[in-house]
Amino acid sequence: MKFLQLAAMGLVFIGCFILAYFLNKASIDGFEISNKIHTDYQVTGQFGDFIGGVVGTFFALSGTLLIYLNFKEQTKENKRSAFEASFFEMIRLYRENVSELKYVKHNGTNASTYENRQVLREIFKEFIECYREIKRFSNSKDEEFYINPNYAKKLKEIKYKANINANIIEMAIIDLAFMIVFYGLSSEGEQIIKGNIIKKYNRDYYYKLIYFIKLKPKKSNTERFNNWTKLFALNTKECHVVIDKLYAARKNPHRIDPEIPLATDFNMELRYEKYYGGHQFRLGHYFRHLFQSYKYLNNHPDLTDKEKYEYGKMYRAQLSTYEQALLLVNSISSLGMKWELTPENLPESKKSTKLITKYNLIKNLPGKHLSGIRYATYYPQVSYESDENT
């Protein structure tokens, strides 16, 4: 575009130069367009034909280029208008999705109703609870205790390609915690989780882990929740003794060893509601829409990277801190790695699909970590707001 603008200006300059040159040359040669009495149209016509044929050609070419440039600019503006109409509609739908969120949660004998962004805040808090509970259960530093060798190799390849120095045990714990919060531990949710992780994680580990997390009831079940709190307060060795006894008798709860009172206090023969009911119907649509919005922006062919970043920044401003925190853990889990850790394979001509880093989508997270999950470990190139204030 800039080249064509320079070419059009150059043609005008050349035309003016030729016109000035021949007018000057005609004067030197003693040529006169008219005398004091009348104009010699035969002579002036020949001179005009010459000037029009030579100079006019340059002006005509310049005009053609300018018309073409104007057409290109108008086309670009039309495309931008079409893009903005779609992009701002996506933002509107995002706001609408958030405004429709609702979550009734039992806290002891009372029930609290959360709406809009409060729902996402509560979901993130549940993730942190689950993450801490899994870490409490998982005290080994041996990768094979958690992860099957083939999947451990794949995680290391992901680390290498993403150029991050993450601990694959922590990645596994984040993945398991997010899936439990996402799908829940109803019979259906448990089967989905097991189907997703059966080839990834050590079967003995995750079966017992899920059983342990399933022991946690909703807070409305006061007696059972108190037992869960006592279990969680035990040291690691004592906690696993109780879990092992309960797990061994899971098919016949009446055979639980009476020598361990806490194990019998759970009354496993009684039905109860699990604490983690799942948020797939809330988070599934939320993350799909957010991902497709940024994918649409990133793949748009008529925007520069700077323009894309400005539009992405505008969208990011809609995300609360808790939403950015949820996006972080979602993108580390196997359900959301396409955000960055396993981006879609595109031709070399396409721009980066590492969406979180490119658009600084977790820029506003406070401090350096969330319950020990350090942001910079996974996304070292994000320009964090906390770094700017130091």
XYZ file of C-alpha atoms in Angstrom:
390
model
C 0.000 0.000 0.000
C 2.736 2.448 0.948
C 4.649 1.545 -2.217
C 1.603 2.352 -4.383
C 1.151 5.683 -2.596
C 4.778 6.574 -3.257
C 4.410 5.441 -6.880
C 1.342 7.681 -7.380
C 3.162 10.669 -5.902
C 6.196 9.885 -8.038
C 4.112 9.852 -11.232
C 2.583 13.255 -10.396
C 6.043 14.638 -9.688
C 7.402 13.285 -12.987
C 4.424 14.733 -14.886
C 4.905 18.184 -13.285
C 8.625 18.047 -13.957
C 8.080 17.240 -17.653
C 5.481 20.007 -17.964
C 7.787 22.554 -16.338
C 10.716 21.411 -18.412
C 8.954 21.780 -21.778
C 7.330 25.098 -20.841
C 10.758 26.384 -19.954
C 12.284 24.912 -23.116
C 9.544 26.452 -25.263
C 10.296 29.860 -23.769
C 14.001 29.470 -24.454
C 13.298 28.454 -28.046
C 11.203 31.644 -28.565
C 7.893 29.821 -28.793
C 4.812 31.901 -27.909
C 1.320 30.515 -27.290
C -0.282 33.766 -28.455
C 0.703 37.204 -29.766
C -0.831 40.520 -28.885
C -3.577 40.204 -31.510
C -4.763 36.615 -31.486
C -3.942 33.047 -30.376
C -2.439 30.648 -32.888
C -4.634 27.631 -32.211
C -2.787 25.401 -34.646
C 0.461 25.832 -32.764
C -1.044 25.759 -29.308
C -3.063 22.676 -30.217
C 0.080 20.812 -31.232
C 1.801 21.879 -28.019
C -1.236 20.822 -25.984
C -1.402 17.456 -27.712
C 2.223 16.879 -26.874
C 1.848 17.892 -23.241
C -1.437 15.984 -22.881
C 0.019 12.853 -24.447
C 3.122 12.798 -22.306
C 2.254 14.556 -19.041
C -1.388 13.491 -19.079
C -0.326 9.842 -19.200
C 1.584 10.203 -15.939
C -1.335 12.009 -14.307
C -3.761 9.356 -15.556
C -1.601 6.547 -14.161
C -1.338 8.379 -10.870
C -5.126 8.824 -10.755
C -5.654 5.128 -11.473
C -3.354 4.167 -8.611
C -5.128 6.553 -6.243
C -8.539 5.158 -7.231
C -7.204 1.641 -6.625
C -5.806 2.667 -3.241
C -9.104 4.277 -2.292
C -10.940 1.100 -3.287
C -8.540 -1.023 -1.235
C -8.929 1.261 1.767
C -12.717 1.180 1.475
C -12.644 -2.629 1.235
C -10.429 -2.782 4.306
C -12.797 -0.525 6.237
C -15.769 -2.665 5.205
C -13.959 -5.790 6.438
C -13.037 -4.065 9.681
C -16.644 -3.004 10.189
C -17.809 -6.575 9.588
C -15.161 -7.884 12.001
C -16.068 -5.375 14.707
C -19.762 -6.212 14.363
C -18.979 -9.911 14.951
C -16.373 -9.272 17.646
C -18.527 -6.932 19.704
C -21.420 -9.350 19.350
C -19.156 -12.010 20.866
C -18.409 -9.698 23.796
C -22.133 -9.045 24.203
C -22.848 -12.784 24.238
C -20.039 -13.309 26.739
C -21.599 -10.738 29.086
C -24.970 -12.383 28.589
C -23.520 -15.817 29.422
C -21.995 -14.480 32.644
C -25.167 -12.607 33.621
C -27.179 -15.851 33.356
C -24.936 -17.842 35.715
C -26.567 -18.945 38.956
C -25.429 -21.342 41.673
C -27.198 -22.367 44.881
C -24.664 -23.721 47.378
C -25.318 -25.240 50.787
C -23.175 -23.898 53.618
C -24.121 -25.881 56.688
C -27.791 -25.381 57.460
C -28.054 -22.367 55.141
C -28.104 -22.119 51.364
C -26.409 -19.241 49.542
C -27.352 -18.153 46.047
C -24.566 -16.844 43.828
C -25.132 -15.038 40.535
C -23.126 -13.657 37.627
C -19.370 -13.401 38.341
C -19.888 -14.609 41.900
C -20.522 -18.075 40.454
C -17.105 -18.159 38.781
C -15.495 -16.989 42.013
C -17.122 -19.855 43.936
C -16.129 -22.397 41.295
C -12.526 -21.264 41.526
C -12.649 -21.536 45.313
C -13.898 -25.118 44.903
C -10.972 -25.839 42.592
C -8.521 -24.567 45.217
C -10.226 -26.754 47.856
C -9.992 -29.805 45.608
C -6.394 -29.014 44.633
C -5.373 -28.839 48.300
C -7.232 -32.049 49.104
C -5.486 -33.923 46.303
C -2.109 -32.571 47.423
C -2.988 -33.698 50.949
C -3.707 -37.190 49.637
C -0.726 -37.276 47.248
C 2.461 -37.242 49.274
C 4.827 -39.087 46.940
C 7.488 -37.386 44.806
C 7.755 -40.339 42.446
C 6.256 -39.585 39.013
C 5.351 -43.247 38.443
C 3.187 -43.204 41.576
C 0.845 -40.794 39.752
C 1.432 -40.945 36.014
C 1.698 -43.746 33.473
C 5.104 -43.713 31.706
C 3.680 -42.940 28.236
C 1.697 -39.964 29.496
C 4.650 -38.774 31.589
C 6.692 -38.759 28.381
C 3.967 -36.780 26.608
C 3.820 -34.197 29.414
C 7.587 -33.765 29.211
C 7.305 -33.217 25.451
C 4.615 -30.592 26.069
C 6.929 -28.905 28.595
C 9.795 -28.908 26.096
C 7.754 -27.511 23.202
C 6.160 -24.849 25.414
C 9.601 -24.017 26.866
C 8.399 -24.172 30.472
C 9.951 -25.650 33.603
C 6.800 -27.079 35.170
C 6.608 -30.057 37.499
C 4.578 -32.798 35.778
C 3.280 -34.055 39.151
C 1.805 -30.603 39.786
C 0.370 -30.606 36.254
C -1.290 -33.961 36.981
C -2.769 -32.715 40.276
C -4.138 -29.567 38.582
C -5.618 -31.710 35.823
C -7.336 -34.074 38.269
C -8.639 -31.242 40.469
C -10.054 -29.326 37.520
C -11.759 -32.401 36.072
C -13.356 -33.218 39.441
C -14.696 -29.669 39.778
C -15.749 -29.582 36.116
C -17.532 -32.956 35.869
C -18.379 -33.563 39.516
C -18.411 -36.928 41.291
C -21.903 -38.152 40.563
C -21.982 -41.641 38.996
C -22.004 -40.078 35.506
C -19.299 -37.528 36.318
C -17.072 -40.185 37.859
C -17.339 -42.376 34.772
C -16.438 -39.469 32.483
C -13.407 -38.639 34.621
C -12.229 -42.232 34.676
C -12.664 -42.459 30.911
C -10.508 -39.363 30.462
C -7.689 -40.432 32.750
C -7.565 -44.223 32.561
C -4.627 -44.141 30.096
C -2.918 -41.187 31.747
C -2.626 -41.900 35.448
C -1.776 -44.820 37.706
C -5.021 -46.704 38.176
C -4.439 -47.659 41.822
C -3.674 -44.032 42.645
C -6.570 -42.275 40.952
C -9.221 -44.853 41.917
C -8.366 -44.442 45.580
C -7.988 -40.670 45.157
C -11.479 -40.332 43.683
C -12.864 -42.467 46.494
C -11.187 -40.146 49.022
C -12.631 -36.997 47.386
C -16.057 -38.664 47.158
C -16.087 -39.024 50.939
C -16.566 -35.270 51.199
C -20.307 -34.479 51.424
C -22.201 -31.247 50.978
C -22.001 -29.049 54.078
C -25.730 -29.512 54.649
C -24.873 -33.042 55.819
C -23.371 -31.695 59.050
C -22.384 -34.945 60.763
C -20.669 -36.466 57.740
C -18.960 -33.166 56.899
C -17.563 -33.002 60.437
C -16.140 -36.491 59.959
C -14.583 -35.391 56.685
C -13.010 -32.394 58.466
C -11.531 -34.732 61.099
C -10.164 -37.008 58.378
C -8.564 -34.109 56.535
C -6.974 -32.864 59.787
C -5.100 -36.157 60.359
C -1.462 -36.444 59.397
C -0.752 -38.157 56.075
C -0.064 -41.618 57.514
C -3.154 -41.667 59.769
C -5.319 -40.279 56.953
C -4.281 -43.078 54.593
C -4.955 -45.743 57.220
C -8.601 -44.615 57.418
C -8.907 -44.284 53.635
C -7.410 -47.737 53.058
C -9.882 -49.325 55.479
C -12.849 -47.560 53.890
C -11.641 -48.328 50.352
C -11.078 -52.014 51.125
C -14.659 -52.320 52.422
C -16.286 -50.142 49.744
C -18.370 -53.035 48.387
C -19.406 -54.169 51.850
C -19.504 -51.176 54.246
C -20.634 -53.381 57.148
C -17.165 -54.990 57.216
C -15.294 -51.781 58.081
C -12.782 -52.390 60.882
C -14.416 -51.173 64.142
C -10.984 -50.554 65.634
C -10.840 -47.336 63.611
C -13.807 -45.295 64.910
C -13.519 -42.538 62.303
C -13.885 -45.094 59.530
C -17.117 -46.465 60.991
C -18.406 -42.942 61.746
C -18.782 -42.284 58.025
C -21.665 -44.802 57.851
C -20.867 -45.633 54.241
C -24.042 -47.706 53.901
C -26.070 -44.456 53.965
C -26.671 -42.397 50.844
C -25.395 -38.801 50.728
C -24.800 -35.977 48.252
C -21.216 -35.451 47.120
C -19.611 -32.073 47.735
C -18.425 -31.772 44.131
C -21.552 -31.744 42.009
C -19.834 -30.500 38.847
C -20.069 -27.359 36.724
C -19.879 -28.726 33.193
C -23.140 -27.058 32.146
C -21.803 -23.714 33.438
C -18.134 -23.850 32.444
C -18.413 -25.833 29.205
C -20.246 -23.139 27.256
C -18.313 -20.357 29.007
C -14.876 -21.642 27.957
C -15.947 -22.701 24.453
C -17.269 -19.212 23.727
C -14.183 -17.512 25.176
C -11.803 -19.755 23.214
C -13.665 -19.348 19.916
C -13.751 -15.556 20.388
C -9.978 -15.326 20.744
C -9.427 -17.859 17.989
C -11.600 -15.748 15.665
C -9.617 -12.639 16.584
C -6.231 -14.332 16.253
C -6.948 -15.862 12.842
C -8.408 -12.701 11.274
C -6.323 -11.983 8.125
C -6.965 -8.229 7.839
C -5.667 -7.091 11.227
C -2.098 -6.410 12.309
C -0.780 -8.034 15.490
C -0.932 -4.649 17.202
C -4.592 -4.211 16.230
C -5.390 -7.762 17.361
C -3.767 -7.124 20.724
C -5.813 -3.964 21.258
C -9.068 -5.813 20.516
C -7.921 -8.717 22.732
C -7.082 -6.256 25.504
C -10.611 -4.865 25.235
C -12.051 -8.382 25.684
C -9.622 -9.187 28.513
C -10.874 -6.125 30.404
C -14.218 -7.954 30.724
C -12.610 -10.830 32.679
C -12.555 -10.640 36.457
C -9.509 -11.788 38.432
C -11.262 -15.042 39.337
C -12.086 -15.666 35.686
C -8.429 -15.222 34.768
C -7.498 -17.616 37.581
C -9.983 -20.195 36.258
C -8.585 -19.709 32.760
C -5.083 -20.383 34.112
C -5.963 -23.745 35.669
C -8.212 -24.698 32.745
C -5.349 -24.085 30.303
C -2.987 -26.301 32.336
C -5.523 -29.137 32.559
C -5.948 -31.573 29.690
C -9.389 -30.036 29.006
C -7.927 -26.641 28.058
C -4.367 -27.162 26.835
C -5.300 -25.864 23.368
C -5.142 -22.353 24.776
C -1.369 -22.608 24.689
C 0.416 -25.750 25.867
C -0.810 -27.827 22.904
C -1.846 -25.159 20.342
C -3.464 -26.132 17.059
C -1.029 -27.030 14.304
C -1.202 -24.309 11.654
C 0.953 -23.583 8.580
C 4.089 -21.518 9.181
C 2.407 -18.528 7.544
C -0.175 -18.378 10.335
C 0.416 -16.313 13.433
C 1.057 -17.714 16.916
C -1.808 -19.654 18.476
C -0.377 -19.279 21.985
C -3.350 -17.213 22.984
C -2.707 -16.669 26.689
C 0.788 -15.255 26.195
C -0.002 -13.339 23.008
C -2.959 -11.513 24.577
C -1.705 -11.475 28.203
C -4.949 -13.140 29.273
C -3.830 -13.743 32.876
C -2.082 -10.391 33.228
C -4.149 -9.216 36.209
C -3.591 -12.174 38.535
C -2.350 -10.872 41.907
C 0.991 -11.730 43.452
C 3.111 -14.593 42.156
C 1.058 -17.721 42.790
C -2.310 -19.291 43.614
C -1.980 -21.797 46.482
C 1.533 -22.582 45.261
C 0.703 -22.651 41.521
C 3.195 -20.124 40.140
C 1.906 -18.374 37.021
C 5.337 -17.643 35.569
C 6.214 -21.351 35.653
C 3.661 -21.990 32.910
C 3.526 -18.575 31.234
C 6.907 -16.859 31.700
C 6.381 -14.375 28.858
C 3.103 -12.872 30.078
C 3.497 -9.235 31.194
C 2.016 -9.555 34.675
C 0.549 -6.468 36.298
C 2.253 -7.393 39.588
C 5.660 -7.167 37.849
C 4.886 -3.705 36.527
C 4.189 -2.423 40.050
C 7.489 -3.606 41.492
